Short mmCIF file of C-alpha atoms in Angstrom, two decimals:
data_model
loop_
_atom_site.label_atom_id
_atom_site.label_comp_id
_atom_site.label_asym_id
_atom_site.label_seq_id
_atom_site.Cartn_x
_atom_site.Cartn_y
_atom_site.Cartn_z
CA UNK A 289 -29.00 -126.93 -77.34
CA UNK A 290 -32.26 -125.72 -78.67
CA UNK A 291 -32.42 -122.84 -81.20
CA UNK A 292 -33.48 -119.42 -79.96
CA UNK A 293 -36.65 -119.51 -82.14
CA UNK A 294 -37.52 -122.96 -80.54
CA UNK A 295 -37.01 -121.48 -77.02
CA UNK A 296 -39.14 -118.50 -77.82
CA UNK A 297 -41.97 -120.76 -79.10
CA UNK A 298 -41.74 -122.86 -75.98
CA UNK A 299 -41.99 -119.71 -73.69
CA UNK A 300 -44.90 -118.39 -75.74
CA UNK A 301 -46.79 -121.73 -75.54
CA UNK A 302 -46.16 -122.22 -71.80
CA UNK A 303 -45.85 -118.76 -70.49
CA UNK A 304 -42.75 -119.75 -68.50
CA UNK A 305 -39.20 -118.81 -69.27
CA UNK A 306 -37.13 -121.69 -70.68
CA UNK A 307 -34.59 -121.28 -67.82
CA UNK A 308 -37.33 -121.96 -65.23
CA UNK A 309 -38.53 -124.99 -67.19
CA UNK A 310 -34.97 -126.40 -67.41
CA UNK A 311 -34.50 -125.91 -63.66
CA UNK A 312 -37.89 -127.38 -62.52
CA UNK A 313 -38.11 -131.07 -62.13
CA UNK A 314 -40.84 -132.81 -64.13
CA UNK A 315 -42.75 -133.91 -61.08
CA UNK A 316 -42.81 -130.49 -59.66
CA UNK A 317 -43.91 -128.90 -62.91
CA UNK A 318 -46.70 -131.52 -63.18
CA UNK A 319 -47.80 -130.58 -59.55
CA UNK A 320 -47.89 -126.94 -60.38
CA UNK A 321 -50.02 -127.54 -63.53
CA UNK A 322 -52.32 -129.79 -61.63
CA UNK A 323 -52.85 -127.29 -58.90
CA UNK A 324 -53.56 -124.59 -61.56
CA UNK A 325 -56.09 -126.85 -63.38
CA UNK A 326 -57.63 -128.19 -60.16
CA UNK A 327 -57.53 -131.77 -61.51
CA UNK A 328 -54.90 -134.40 -62.29
CA UNK A 329 -53.39 -134.43 -65.77
CA UNK A 330 -54.48 -137.15 -68.06
CA UNK A 331 -52.47 -138.62 -70.90
CA UNK A 332 -54.79 -140.44 -73.39
CA UNK A 333 -53.57 -143.26 -75.53
CA UNK A 334 -54.30 -143.07 -79.22
CA UNK A 335 -52.46 -146.37 -79.93
CA UNK A 336 -52.39 -147.82 -82.61
CA UNK A 337 -53.43 -144.71 -84.54
CA UNK A 338 -50.70 -142.44 -83.30
CA UNK A 339 -47.27 -143.64 -82.11
CA UNK A 340 -46.68 -147.02 -80.52
CA UNK A 341 -48.58 -146.19 -77.36
CA UNK A 342 -47.45 -147.19 -73.89
CA UNK A 343 -46.04 -150.53 -74.14
CA UNK A 344 -46.42 -151.15 -70.44
CA UNK A 345 -50.09 -150.07 -70.36
CA UNK A 346 -51.39 -153.19 -68.61
CA UNK A 347 -48.28 -153.90 -66.73
CA UNK A 348 -47.50 -150.67 -64.96
CA UNK A 349 -47.38 -151.07 -61.07
CA UNK A 350 -47.12 -148.57 -58.33
CA UNK A 351 -44.09 -147.81 -56.40
CA UNK A 352 -45.36 -149.40 -53.43
CA UNK A 353 -45.97 -152.63 -55.19
CA UNK A 354 -42.51 -152.55 -56.57
CA UNK A 355 -41.08 -152.07 -53.13
CA UNK A 356 -43.28 -154.88 -51.75
CA UNK A 357 -42.12 -157.29 -54.47
CA UNK A 358 -38.43 -156.23 -53.87
CA UNK A 359 -38.76 -156.84 -50.07
CA UNK A 360 -40.29 -160.27 -50.67
CA UNK A 361 -37.52 -161.22 -53.10
CA UNK A 362 -34.68 -160.21 -50.90
CA UNK A 363 -36.20 -161.78 -47.90
CA UNK A 364 -37.60 -164.82 -49.75
CA UNK A 365 -40.98 -164.47 -48.29
CA UNK A 366 -44.06 -165.72 -50.07
CA UNK A 367 -46.97 -163.22 -50.75
CA UNK A 368 -49.64 -163.39 -47.99
#
């Protein structure tokens, strides 16, 4: 559990009560922020200067592509 001081700092920084943040799914919170900004959020990479970066940067695929690959695998159908 977070300390009271940390919770207060989070509330001050976000303008949202900690209880609301805890109960709101991440994708819903992101949608709320993007609507308020009027644009999609961006997450720049500063690799290798800061952190290890996104190790899947060049290998990330969409949900649709994963589903398509899965269906091909279970039905043993070649890609057309």
